[in-house]
């Protein structure tokens, strides 16, 4: 992960030197997407490690932050973090009731 971040920061610093605003913004956007994808691939490959989201207080912080800008900066299309969460069950029960 450190190597990935180092390469990302190096590529990002080079991209920031591009004078053409449109080209610079496109390259930076694509670098961010690639970094997020590459980071996600690494996280998906882990079989064990810390399970921070099992701690209710941390899970609540993450949940609150995911919903914070919903409808403003983005539209959160799906959110389901644990099967035992009452708020998720309420949402899914009402959303998929026929």
PDB file of N, CA, C and O in Angstrom, residues 9-89:
ATOM      1  N   UNK A   9       1.257   9.634  -5.457  1.00  0.00           N
ATOM      2  CA  UNK A   9       1.668  10.998  -5.122  1.00  0.00           C
ATOM      3  C   UNK A   9       2.684  11.530  -6.134  1.00  0.00           C
ATOM      4  O   UNK A   9       2.639  12.709  -6.492  1.00  0.00           O
ATOM      5  N   UNK A  10       3.597  10.662  -6.613  1.00  0.00           N
ATOM      6  CA  UNK A  10       4.567  11.070  -7.618  1.00  0.00           C
ATOM      7  C   UNK A  10       3.866  11.438  -8.927  1.00  0.00           C
ATOM      8  O   UNK A  10       4.113  12.501  -9.501  1.00  0.00           O
ATOM      9  N   UNK A  11       2.964  10.565  -9.388  1.00  0.00           N
ATOM     10  CA  UNK A  11       2.223  10.830 -10.627  1.00  0.00           C
ATOM     11  C   UNK A  11       1.343  12.065 -10.495  1.00  0.00           C
ATOM     12  O   UNK A  11       1.210  12.857 -11.432  1.00  0.00           O
ATOM     13  N   UNK A  12       0.760  12.247  -9.325  1.00  0.00           N
ATOM     14  CA  UNK A  12      -0.089  13.409  -9.075  1.00  0.00           C
ATOM     15  C   UNK A  12       0.725  14.700  -9.112  1.00  0.00           C
ATOM     16  O   UNK A  12       0.289  15.707  -9.680  1.00  0.00           O
ATOM     17  N   UNK A  13       1.908  14.681  -8.534  1.00  0.00           N
ATOM     18  CA  UNK A  13       2.760  15.881  -8.549  1.00  0.00           C
ATOM     19  C   UNK A  13       3.175  16.231  -9.974  1.00  0.00           C
ATOM     20  O   UNK A  13       3.247  17.409 -10.333  1.00  0.00           O
ATOM     21  N   UNK A  14       3.425  15.229 -10.821  1.00  0.00           N
ATOM     22  CA  UNK A  14       3.746  15.486 -12.231  1.00  0.00           C
ATOM     23  C   UNK A  14       2.529  16.060 -12.956  1.00  0.00           C
ATOM     24  O   UNK A  14       2.658  17.000 -13.747  1.00  0.00           O
ATOM     25  N   UNK A  15       1.358  15.503 -12.686  1.00  0.00           N
ATOM     26  CA  UNK A  15       0.140  15.953 -13.369  1.00  0.00           C
ATOM     27  C   UNK A  15      -0.187  17.402 -13.012  1.00  0.00           C
ATOM     28  O   UNK A  15      -0.711  18.149 -13.844  1.00  0.00           O
ATOM     29  N   UNK A  16       0.108  17.809 -11.798  1.00  0.00           N
ATOM     30  CA  UNK A  16      -0.187  19.182 -11.373  1.00  0.00           C
ATOM     31  C   UNK A  16       0.648  20.223 -12.122  1.00  0.00           C
ATOM     32  O   UNK A  16       0.324  21.407 -12.097  1.00  0.00           O
ATOM     33  N   UNK A  17       1.697  19.781 -12.785  1.00  0.00           N
ATOM     34  CA  UNK A  17       2.544  20.696 -13.550  1.00  0.00           C
ATOM     35  C   UNK A  17       1.992  20.986 -14.944  1.00  0.00           C
ATOM     36  O   UNK A  17       2.472  21.891 -15.622  1.00  0.00           O
ATOM     37  N   UNK A  18       1.003  20.244 -15.371  1.00  0.00           N
ATOM     38  CA  UNK A  18       0.422  20.430 -16.707  1.00  0.00           C
ATOM     39  C   UNK A  18      -0.325  21.760 -16.737  1.00  0.00           C
ATOM     40  O   UNK A  18      -1.144  22.050 -15.865  1.00  0.00           O
ATOM     41  N   UNK A  19      -0.024  22.567 -17.729  1.00  0.00           N
ATOM     42  CA  UNK A  19      -0.594  23.916 -17.803  1.00  0.00           C
ATOM     43  C   UNK A  19      -2.043  23.925 -18.285  1.00  0.00           C
ATOM     44  O   UNK A  19      -2.831  24.750 -17.845  1.00  0.00           O
ATOM     45  N   UNK A  20      -2.393  23.053 -19.191  1.00  0.00           N
ATOM     46  CA  UNK A  20      -3.754  23.006 -19.726  1.00  0.00           C
ATOM     47  C   UNK A  20      -4.708  22.498 -18.641  1.00  0.00           C
ATOM     48  O   UNK A  20      -4.626  21.350 -18.200  1.00  0.00           O
ATOM     49  N   UNK A  21      -5.624  23.365 -18.196  1.00  0.00           N
ATOM     50  CA  UNK A  21      -6.532  23.026 -17.096  1.00  0.00           C
ATOM     51  C   UNK A  21      -7.363  21.784 -17.382  1.00  0.00           C
ATOM     52  O   UNK A  21      -7.514  20.910 -16.524  1.00  0.00           O
ATOM     53  N   UNK A  22      -7.939  21.711 -18.564  1.00  0.00           N
ATOM     54  CA  UNK A  22      -8.792  20.579 -18.907  1.00  0.00           C
ATOM     55  C   UNK A  22      -8.030  19.270 -18.896  1.00  0.00           C
ATOM     56  O   UNK A  22      -8.487  18.271 -18.321  1.00  0.00           O
ATOM     57  N   UNK A  23      -6.868  19.270 -19.529  1.00  0.00           N
ATOM     58  CA  UNK A  23      -6.039  18.064 -19.577  1.00  0.00           C
ATOM     59  C   UNK A  23      -5.572  17.687 -18.173  1.00  0.00           C
ATOM     60  O   UNK A  23      -5.637  16.523 -17.773  1.00  0.00           O
ATOM     61  N   UNK A  24      -5.098  18.691 -17.410  1.00  0.00           N
ATOM     62  CA  UNK A  24      -4.640  18.438 -16.045  1.00  0.00           C
ATOM     63  C   UNK A  24      -5.749  17.820 -15.196  1.00  0.00           C
ATOM     64  O   UNK A  24      -5.545  16.818 -14.519  1.00  0.00           O
ATOM     65  N   UNK A  25      -6.944  18.398 -15.252  1.00  0.00           N
ATOM     66  CA  UNK A  25      -8.058  17.891 -14.447  1.00  0.00           C
ATOM     67  C   UNK A  25      -8.459  16.477 -14.858  1.00  0.00           C
ATOM     68  O   UNK A  25      -8.785  15.651 -14.010  1.00  0.00           O
ATOM     69  N   UNK A  26      -8.433  16.203 -16.160  1.00  0.00           N
ATOM     70  CA  UNK A  26      -8.765  14.866 -16.647  1.00  0.00           C
ATOM     71  C   UNK A  26      -7.744  13.846 -16.154  1.00  0.00           C
ATOM     72  O   UNK A  26      -8.113  12.761 -15.682  1.00  0.00           O
ATOM     73  N   UNK A  27      -6.480  14.184 -16.251  1.00  0.00           N
ATOM     74  CA  UNK A  27      -5.427  13.263 -15.815  1.00  0.00           C
ATOM     75  C   UNK A  27      -5.506  13.034 -14.304  1.00  0.00           C
ATOM     76  O   UNK A  27      -5.417  11.892 -13.836  1.00  0.00           O
ATOM     77  N   UNK A  28      -5.706  14.092 -13.533  1.00  0.00           N
ATOM     78  CA  UNK A  28      -5.821  13.951 -12.078  1.00  0.00           C
ATOM     79  C   UNK A  28      -7.037  13.104 -11.720  1.00  0.00           C
ATOM     80  O   UNK A  28      -6.968  12.222 -10.864  1.00  0.00           O
ATOM     81  N   UNK A  29      -8.157  13.335 -12.388  1.00  0.00           N
ATOM     82  CA  UNK A  29      -9.360  12.536 -12.151  1.00  0.00           C
ATOM     83  C   UNK A  29      -9.088  11.057 -12.410  1.00  0.00           C
ATOM     84  O   UNK A  29      -9.442  10.188 -11.608  1.00  0.00           O
ATOM     85  N   UNK A  30      -8.429  10.762 -13.534  1.00  0.00           N
ATOM     86  CA  UNK A  30      -8.123   9.371 -13.886  1.00  0.00           C
ATOM     87  C   UNK A  30      -7.114   8.746 -12.929  1.00  0.00           C
ATOM     88  O   UNK A  30      -7.217   7.557 -12.603  1.00  0.00           O
ATOM     89  N   UNK A  31      -6.148   9.540 -12.464  1.00  0.00           N
ATOM     90  CA  UNK A  31      -5.192   9.035 -11.475  1.00  0.00           C
ATOM     91  C   UNK A  31      -5.903   8.666 -10.173  1.00  0.00           C
ATOM     92  O   UNK A  31      -5.615   7.640  -9.566  1.00  0.00           O
ATOM     93  N   UNK A  32      -6.827   9.498  -9.755  1.00  0.00           N
ATOM     94  CA  UNK A  32      -7.574   9.227  -8.524  1.00  0.00           C
ATOM     95  C   UNK A  32      -8.418   7.971  -8.660  1.00  0.00           C
ATOM     96  O   UNK A  32      -8.498   7.162  -7.742  1.00  0.00           O
ATOM     97  N   UNK A  33      -9.072   7.821  -9.824  1.00  0.00           N
ATOM     98  CA  UNK A  33      -9.873   6.614 -10.059  1.00  0.00           C
ATOM     99  C   UNK A  33      -8.990   5.365 -10.029  1.00  0.00           C
ATOM    100  O   UNK A  33      -9.354   4.358  -9.424  1.00  0.00           O
ATOM    101  N   UNK A  34      -7.837   5.440 -10.680  1.00  0.00           N
ATOM    102  CA  UNK A  34      -6.919   4.291 -10.722  1.00  0.00           C
ATOM    103  C   UNK A  34      -6.396   3.978  -9.327  1.00  0.00           C
ATOM    104  O   UNK A  34      -6.323   2.812  -8.937  1.00  0.00           O
ATOM    105  N   UNK A  35      -6.041   5.012  -8.562  1.00  0.00           N
ATOM    106  CA  UNK A  35      -5.544   4.788  -7.204  1.00  0.00           C
ATOM    107  C   UNK A  35      -6.616   4.112  -6.347  1.00  0.00           C
ATOM    108  O   UNK A  35      -6.337   3.153  -5.634  1.00  0.00           O
ATOM    109  N   UNK A  36      -7.838   4.595  -6.441  1.00  0.00           N
ATOM    110  CA  UNK A  36      -8.935   4.007  -5.681  1.00  0.00           C
ATOM    111  C   UNK A  36      -9.164   2.553  -6.092  1.00  0.00           C
ATOM    112  O   UNK A  36      -9.309   1.673  -5.239  1.00  0.00           O
ATOM    113  N   UNK A  37      -9.140   2.288  -7.389  1.00  0.00           N
ATOM    114  CA  UNK A  37      -9.322   0.925  -7.880  1.00  0.00           C
ATOM    115  C   UNK A  37      -8.190   0.016  -7.393  1.00  0.00           C
ATOM    116  O   UNK A  37      -8.437  -1.076  -6.882  1.00  0.00           O
ATOM    117  N   UNK A  38      -6.943   0.467  -7.565  1.00  0.00           N
ATOM    118  CA  UNK A  38      -5.800  -0.347  -7.157  1.00  0.00           C
ATOM    119  C   UNK A  38      -5.815  -0.610  -5.652  1.00  0.00           C
ATOM    120  O   UNK A  38      -5.498  -1.709  -5.197  1.00  0.00           O
ATOM    121  N   UNK A  39      -6.195   0.396  -4.880  1.00  0.00           N
ATOM    122  CA  UNK A  39      -6.285   0.248  -3.424  1.00  0.00           C
ATOM    123  C   UNK A  39      -7.392  -0.748  -3.080  1.00  0.00           C
ATOM    124  O   UNK A  39      -7.230  -1.590  -2.186  1.00  0.00           O
ATOM    125  N   UNK A  40      -8.494  -0.676  -3.772  1.00  0.00           N
ATOM    126  CA  UNK A  40      -9.609  -1.589  -3.539  1.00  0.00           C
ATOM    127  C   UNK A  40      -9.224  -3.031  -3.843  1.00  0.00           C
ATOM    128  O   UNK A  40      -9.600  -3.959  -3.128  1.00  0.00           O
ATOM    129  N   UNK A  41      -8.448  -3.231  -4.898  1.00  0.00           N
ATOM    130  CA  UNK A  41      -7.979  -4.577  -5.249  1.00  0.00           C
ATOM    131  C   UNK A  41      -7.122  -5.141  -4.114  1.00  0.00           C
ATOM    132  O   UNK A  41      -7.269  -6.307  -3.730  1.00  0.00           O
ATOM    133  N   UNK A  42      -6.263  -4.313  -3.557  1.00  0.00           N
ATOM    134  CA  UNK A  42      -5.426  -4.756  -2.439  1.00  0.00           C
ATOM    135  C   UNK A  42      -6.298  -5.126  -1.238  1.00  0.00           C
ATOM    136  O   UNK A  42      -6.118  -6.175  -0.625  1.00  0.00           O
ATOM    137  N   UNK A  43      -7.250  -4.266  -0.915  1.00  0.00           N
ATOM    138  CA  UNK A  43      -8.115  -4.536   0.235  1.00  0.00           C
ATOM    139  C   UNK A  43      -8.943  -5.798   0.025  1.00  0.00           C
ATOM    140  O   UNK A  43      -9.148  -6.574   0.966  1.00  0.00           O
ATOM    141  N   UNK A  44      -9.417  -6.015  -1.185  1.00  0.00           N
ATOM    142  CA  UNK A  44     -10.206  -7.211  -1.479  1.00  0.00           C
ATOM    143  C   UNK A  44      -9.392  -8.491  -1.357  1.00  0.00           C
ATOM    144  O   UNK A  44      -9.943  -9.557  -1.107  1.00  0.00           O
ATOM    145  N   UNK A  45      -8.088  -8.394  -1.532  1.00  0.00           N
ATOM    146  CA  UNK A  45      -7.244  -9.581  -1.490  1.00  0.00           C
ATOM    147  C   UNK A  45      -6.854  -9.985  -0.066  1.00  0.00           C
ATOM    148  O   UNK A  45      -6.333 -11.074   0.148  1.00  0.00           O
ATOM    149  N   UNK A  46      -7.113  -9.129   0.917  1.00  0.00           N
ATOM    150  CA  UNK A  46      -6.755  -9.440   2.300  1.00  0.00           C
ATOM    151  C   UNK A  46      -7.712 -10.477   2.881  1.00  0.00           C
ATOM    152  O   UNK A  46      -8.924 -10.367   2.745  1.00  0.00           O
ATOM    153  N   UNK A  47      -7.151 -11.471   3.529  1.00  0.00           N
ATOM    154  CA  UNK A  47      -7.968 -12.522   4.135  1.00  0.00           C
ATOM    155  C   UNK A  47      -8.187 -12.304   5.623  1.00  0.00           C
ATOM    156  O   UNK A  47      -9.075 -12.892   6.218  1.00  0.00           O
ATOM    157  N   UNK A  48      -7.351 -11.505   6.231  1.00  0.00           N
ATOM    158  CA  UNK A  48      -7.486 -11.263   7.659  1.00  0.00           C
ATOM    159  C   UNK A  48      -6.941  -9.878   7.967  1.00  0.00           C
ATOM    160  O   UNK A  48      -6.409  -9.198   7.108  1.00  0.00           O
ATOM    161  N   UNK A  49      -7.082  -9.490   9.196  1.00  0.00           N
ATOM    162  CA  UNK A  49      -6.574  -8.195   9.602  1.00  0.00           C
ATOM    163  C   UNK A  49      -7.538  -7.534  10.552  1.00  0.00           C
ATOM    164  O   UNK A  49      -8.474  -8.170  11.047  1.00  0.00           O
ATOM    165  N   UNK A  50      -7.346  -6.261  10.799  1.00  0.00           N
ATOM    166  CA  UNK A  50      -8.239  -5.574  11.729  1.00  0.00           C
ATOM    167  C   UNK A  50      -9.664  -5.494  11.173  1.00  0.00           C
ATOM    168  O   UNK A  50      -9.861  -5.376   9.971  1.00  0.00           O
ATOM    169  N   UNK A  51     -10.602  -5.591  12.045  1.00  0.00           N
ATOM    170  CA  UNK A  51     -12.013  -5.541  11.676  1.00  0.00           C
ATOM    171  C   UNK A  51     -12.655  -4.350  12.372  1.00  0.00           C
ATOM    172  O   UNK A  51     -13.526  -4.497  13.219  1.00  0.00           O
ATOM    173  N   UNK A  52     -12.219  -3.167  11.985  1.00  0.00           N
ATOM    174  CA  UNK A  52     -12.656  -1.948  12.661  1.00  0.00           C
ATOM    175  C   UNK A  52     -14.163  -1.740  12.598  1.00  0.00           C
ATOM    176  O   UNK A  52     -14.767  -1.231  13.526  1.00  0.00           O
ATOM    177  N   UNK A  53     -14.768  -2.122  11.489  1.00  0.00           N
ATOM    178  CA  UNK A  53     -16.203  -1.862  11.339  1.00  0.00           C
ATOM    179  C   UNK A  53     -17.067  -2.758  12.222  1.00  0.00           C
ATOM    180  O   UNK A  53     -18.270  -2.540  12.325  1.00  0.00           O
ATOM    181  N   UNK A  54     -16.475  -3.726  12.867  1.00  0.00           N
ATOM    182  CA  UNK A  54     -17.232  -4.525  13.832  1.00  0.00           C
ATOM    183  C   UNK A  54     -17.451  -3.749  15.134  1.00  0.00           C
ATOM    184  O   UNK A  54     -18.301  -4.120  15.927  1.00  0.00           O
ATOM    185  N   UNK A  55     -16.681  -2.688  15.329  1.00  0.00           N
ATOM    186  CA  UNK A  55     -16.867  -1.847  16.516  1.00  0.00           C
ATOM    187  C   UNK A  55     -17.990  -0.859  16.219  1.00  0.00           C
ATOM    188  O   UNK A  55     -17.896  -0.054  15.289  1.00  0.00           O
ATOM    189  N   UNK A  56     -19.089  -0.911  16.985  1.00  0.00           N
ATOM    190  CA  UNK A  56     -20.269  -0.087  16.691  1.00  0.00           C
ATOM    191  C   UNK A  56     -19.975   1.408  16.574  1.00  0.00           C
ATOM    192  O   UNK A  56     -20.522   2.079  15.711  1.00  0.00           O
ATOM    193  N   UNK A  57     -19.082   1.930  17.411  1.00  0.00           N
ATOM    194  CA  UNK A  57     -18.810   3.371  17.359  1.00  0.00           C
ATOM    195  C   UNK A  57     -18.090   3.770  16.076  1.00  0.00           C
ATOM    196  O   UNK A  57     -18.350   4.826  15.492  1.00  0.00           O
ATOM    197  N   UNK A  58     -17.217   2.904  15.585  1.00  0.00           N
ATOM    198  CA  UNK A  58     -16.514   3.196  14.325  1.00  0.00           C
ATOM    199  C   UNK A  58     -17.461   3.000  13.154  1.00  0.00           C
ATOM    200  O   UNK A  58     -17.490   3.807  12.219  1.00  0.00           O
ATOM    201  N   UNK A  59     -18.262   1.938  13.204  1.00  0.00           N
ATOM    202  CA  UNK A  59     -19.237   1.702  12.145  1.00  0.00           C
ATOM    203  C   UNK A  59     -20.190   2.884  12.023  1.00  0.00           C
ATOM    204  O   UNK A  59     -20.525   3.317  10.925  1.00  0.00           O
ATOM    205  N   UNK A  60     -20.605   3.457  13.144  1.00  0.00           N
ATOM    206  CA  UNK A  60     -21.530   4.588  13.117  1.00  0.00           C
ATOM    207  C   UNK A  60     -20.882   5.823  12.487  1.00  0.00           C
ATOM    208  O   UNK A  60     -21.517   6.536  11.712  1.00  0.00           O
ATOM    209  N   UNK A  61     -19.608   6.052  12.775  1.00  0.00           N
ATOM    210  CA  UNK A  61     -18.884   7.186  12.172  1.00  0.00           C
ATOM    211  C   UNK A  61     -18.832   7.026  10.662  1.00  0.00           C
ATOM    212  O   UNK A  61     -19.120   7.962   9.905  1.00  0.00           O
ATOM    213  N   UNK A  62     -18.474   5.830  10.198  1.00  0.00           N
ATOM    214  CA  UNK A  62     -18.382   5.568   8.757  1.00  0.00           C
ATOM    215  C   UNK A  62     -19.756   5.730   8.109  1.00  0.00           C
ATOM    216  O   UNK A  62     -19.892   6.385   7.067  1.00  0.00           O
ATOM    217  N   UNK A  63     -20.765   5.182   8.741  1.00  0.00           N
ATOM    218  CA  UNK A  63     -22.128   5.292   8.203  1.00  0.00           C
ATOM    219  C   UNK A  63     -22.557   6.753   8.100  1.00  0.00           C
ATOM    220  O   UNK A  63     -23.092   7.190   7.069  1.00  0.00           O
ATOM    221  N   UNK A  64     -22.326   7.515   9.165  1.00  0.00           N
ATOM    222  CA  UNK A  64     -22.703   8.931   9.162  1.00  0.00           C
ATOM    223  C   UNK A  64     -21.981   9.701   8.058  1.00  0.00           C
ATOM    224  O   UNK A  64     -22.577  10.549   7.378  1.00  0.00           O
ATOM    225  N   UNK A  65     -20.695   9.411   7.871  1.00  0.00           N
ATOM    226  CA  UNK A  65     -19.926  10.112   6.845  1.00  0.00           C
ATOM    227  C   UNK A  65     -20.359   9.721   5.437  1.00  0.00           C
ATOM    228  O   UNK A  65     -20.371  10.552   4.538  1.00  0.00           O
ATOM    229  N   UNK A  66     -20.720   8.460   5.237  1.00  0.00           N
ATOM    230  CA  UNK A  66     -21.213   8.043   3.921  1.00  0.00           C
ATOM    231  C   UNK A  66     -22.513   8.760   3.570  1.00  0.00           C
ATOM    232  O   UNK A  66     -22.759   9.103   2.422  1.00  0.00           O
ATOM    233  N   UNK A  67     -23.346   8.988   4.565  1.00  0.00           N
ATOM    234  CA  UNK A  67     -24.635   9.639   4.336  1.00  0.00           C
ATOM    235  C   UNK A  67     -24.554  11.168   4.397  1.00  0.00           C
ATOM    236  O   UNK A  67     -25.498  11.842   3.995  1.00  0.00           O
ATOM    237  N   UNK A  68     -23.458  11.689   4.870  1.00  0.00           N
ATOM    238  CA  UNK A  68     -23.318  13.131   5.126  1.00  0.00           C
ATOM    239  C   UNK A  68     -23.637  14.003   3.908  1.00  0.00           C
ATOM    240  O   UNK A  68     -24.344  14.994   4.006  1.00  0.00           O
ATOM    241  N   UNK A  69     -23.076  13.660   2.762  1.00  0.00           N
ATOM    242  CA  UNK A  69     -23.259  14.485   1.565  1.00  0.00           C
ATOM    243  C   UNK A  69     -24.222  13.855   0.561  1.00  0.00           C
ATOM    244  O   UNK A  69     -24.289  14.288  -0.583  1.00  0.00           O
ATOM    245  N   UNK A  70     -24.946  12.845   1.006  1.00  0.00           N
ATOM    246  CA  UNK A  70     -25.918  12.201   0.130  1.00  0.00           C
ATOM    247  C   UNK A  70     -26.954  13.234  -0.326  1.00  0.00           C
ATOM    248  O   UNK A  70     -27.541  13.944   0.470  1.00  0.00           O
ATOM    249  N   UNK A  71     -27.135  13.327  -1.622  1.00  0.00           N
ATOM    250  CA  UNK A  71     -28.079  14.289  -2.172  1.00  0.00           C
ATOM    251  C   UNK A  71     -27.475  15.652  -2.432  1.00  0.00           C
ATOM    252  O   UNK A  71     -28.112  16.504  -3.034  1.00  0.00           O
ATOM    253  N   UNK A  72     -26.229  15.860  -1.977  1.00  0.00           N
ATOM    254  CA  UNK A  72     -25.562  17.145  -2.195  1.00  0.00           C
ATOM    255  C   UNK A  72     -24.393  16.983  -3.160  1.00  0.00           C
ATOM    256  O   UNK A  72     -24.381  17.594  -4.224  1.00  0.00           O
ATOM    257  N   UNK A  73     -23.424  16.159  -2.776  1.00  0.00           N
ATOM    258  CA  UNK A  73     -22.267  15.924  -3.642  1.00  0.00           C
ATOM    259  C   UNK A  73     -22.426  14.658  -4.480  1.00  0.00           C
ATOM    260  O   UNK A  73     -21.772  14.493  -5.490  1.00  0.00           O
ATOM    261  N   UNK A  74     -23.284  13.769  -4.015  1.00  0.00           N
ATOM    262  CA  UNK A  74     -23.511  12.514  -4.729  1.00  0.00           C
ATOM    263  C   UNK A  74     -24.846  11.934  -4.283  1.00  0.00           C
ATOM    264  O   UNK A  74     -25.446  12.385  -3.315  1.00  0.00           O
ATOM    265  N   UNK A  75     -25.297  10.939  -5.020  1.00  0.00           N
ATOM    266  CA  UNK A  75     -26.499  10.199  -4.652  1.00  0.00           C
ATOM    267  C   UNK A  75     -26.069   8.802  -4.226  1.00  0.00           C
ATOM    268  O   UNK A  75     -25.568   8.028  -5.043  1.00  0.00           O
ATOM    269  N   UNK A  76     -26.227   8.523  -2.960  1.00  0.00           N
ATOM    270  CA  UNK A  76     -25.868   7.219  -2.430  1.00  0.00           C
ATOM    271  C   UNK A  76     -26.930   6.226  -2.886  1.00  0.00           C
ATOM    272  O   UNK A  76     -28.075   6.282  -2.450  1.00  0.00           O
ATOM    273  N   UNK A  77     -26.565   5.346  -3.803  1.00  0.00           N
ATOM    274  CA  UNK A  77     -27.533   4.451  -4.415  1.00  0.00           C
ATOM    275  C   UNK A  77     -27.754   3.180  -3.617  1.00  0.00           C
ATOM    276  O   UNK A  77     -28.807   2.570  -3.705  1.00  0.00           O
ATOM    277  N   UNK A  78     -26.758   2.780  -2.854  1.00  0.00           N
ATOM    278  CA  UNK A  78     -26.906   1.554  -2.067  1.00  0.00           C
ATOM    279  C   UNK A  78     -26.054   1.661  -0.814  1.00  0.00           C
ATOM    280  O   UNK A  78     -24.955   2.193  -0.842  1.00  0.00           O
ATOM    281  N   UNK A  79     -26.600   1.170   0.266  1.00  0.00           N
ATOM    282  CA  UNK A  79     -25.859   1.123   1.522  1.00  0.00           C
ATOM    283  C   UNK A  79     -26.434   0.000   2.361  1.00  0.00           C
ATOM    284  O   UNK A  79     -27.613  -0.018   2.680  1.00  0.00           O
ATOM    285  N   UNK A  80     -25.598  -0.945   2.672  1.00  0.00           N
ATOM    286  CA  UNK A  80     -26.025  -2.081   3.497  1.00  0.00           C
ATOM    287  C   UNK A  80     -24.778  -2.599   4.170  1.00  0.00           C
ATOM    288  O   UNK A  80     -23.920  -3.191   3.529  1.00  0.00           O
ATOM    289  N   UNK A  81     -24.614  -2.332   5.461  1.00  0.00           N
ATOM    290  CA  UNK A  81     -23.338  -2.672   6.077  1.00  0.00           C
ATOM    291  C   UNK A  81     -23.336  -3.968   6.863  1.00  0.00           C
ATOM    292  O   UNK A  81     -22.357  -4.664   6.874  1.00  0.00           O
ATOM    293  N   UNK A  82     -24.394  -4.304   7.544  1.00  0.00           N
ATOM    294  CA  UNK A  82     -24.448  -5.591   8.245  1.00  0.00           C
ATOM    295  C   UNK A  82     -25.882  -6.090   8.253  1.00  0.00           C
ATOM    296  O   UNK A  82     -26.823  -5.302   8.304  1.00  0.00           O
ATOM    297  N   UNK A  83     -26.043  -7.368   8.202  1.00  0.00           N
ATOM    298  CA  UNK A  83     -27.381  -7.946   8.149  1.00  0.00           C
ATOM    299  C   UNK A  83     -28.186  -7.666   9.408  1.00  0.00           C
ATOM    300  O   UNK A  83     -29.401  -7.624   9.376  1.00  0.00           O
ATOM    301  N   UNK A  84     -27.510  -7.458  10.525  1.00  0.00           N
ATOM    302  CA  UNK A  84     -28.230  -7.293  11.783  1.00  0.00           C
ATOM    303  C   UNK A  84     -28.592  -5.835  12.090  1.00  0.00           C
ATOM    304  O   UNK A  84     -29.121  -5.556  13.149  1.00  0.00           O
ATOM    305  N   UNK A  85     -28.329  -4.931  11.178  1.00  0.00           N
ATOM    306  CA  UNK A  85     -28.603  -3.510  11.442  1.00  0.00           C
ATOM    307  C   UNK A  85     -30.094  -3.211  11.273  1.00  0.00           C
ATOM    308  O   UNK A  85     -30.639  -3.382  10.196  1.00  0.00           O
ATOM    309  N   UNK A  86     -30.740  -2.732  12.331  1.00  0.00           N
ATOM    310  CA  UNK A  86     -32.178  -2.440  12.243  1.00  0.00           C
ATOM    311  C   UNK A  86     -32.514  -1.375  11.199  1.00  0.00           C
ATOM    312  O   UNK A  86     -33.515  -1.495  10.504  1.00  0.00           O
ATOM    313  N   UNK A  87     -31.677  -0.353  11.052  1.00  0.00           N
ATOM    314  CA  UNK A  87     -32.004   0.698  10.083  1.00  0.00           C
ATOM    315  C   UNK A  87     -31.944   0.164   8.658  1.00  0.00           C
ATOM    316  O   UNK A  87     -32.762   0.518   7.824  1.00  0.00           O
ATOM    317  N   UNK A  88     -30.984  -0.723   8.377  1.00  0.00           N
ATOM    318  CA  UNK A  88     -30.892  -1.303   7.039  1.00  0.00           C
ATOM    319  C   UNK A  88     -32.070  -2.225   6.776  1.00  0.00           C
ATOM    320  O   UNK A  88     -32.631  -2.230   5.695  1.00  0.00           O
ATOM    321  N   UNK A  89     -32.440  -3.014   7.774  1.00  0.00           N
ATOM    322  CA  UNK A  89     -33.590  -3.904   7.591  1.00  0.00           C
ATOM    323  C   UNK A  89     -34.861  -3.108   7.348  1.00  0.00           C
ATOM    324  O   UNK A  89     -35.666  -3.465   6.503  1.00  0.00           O
TER     325      UNK A  89
END
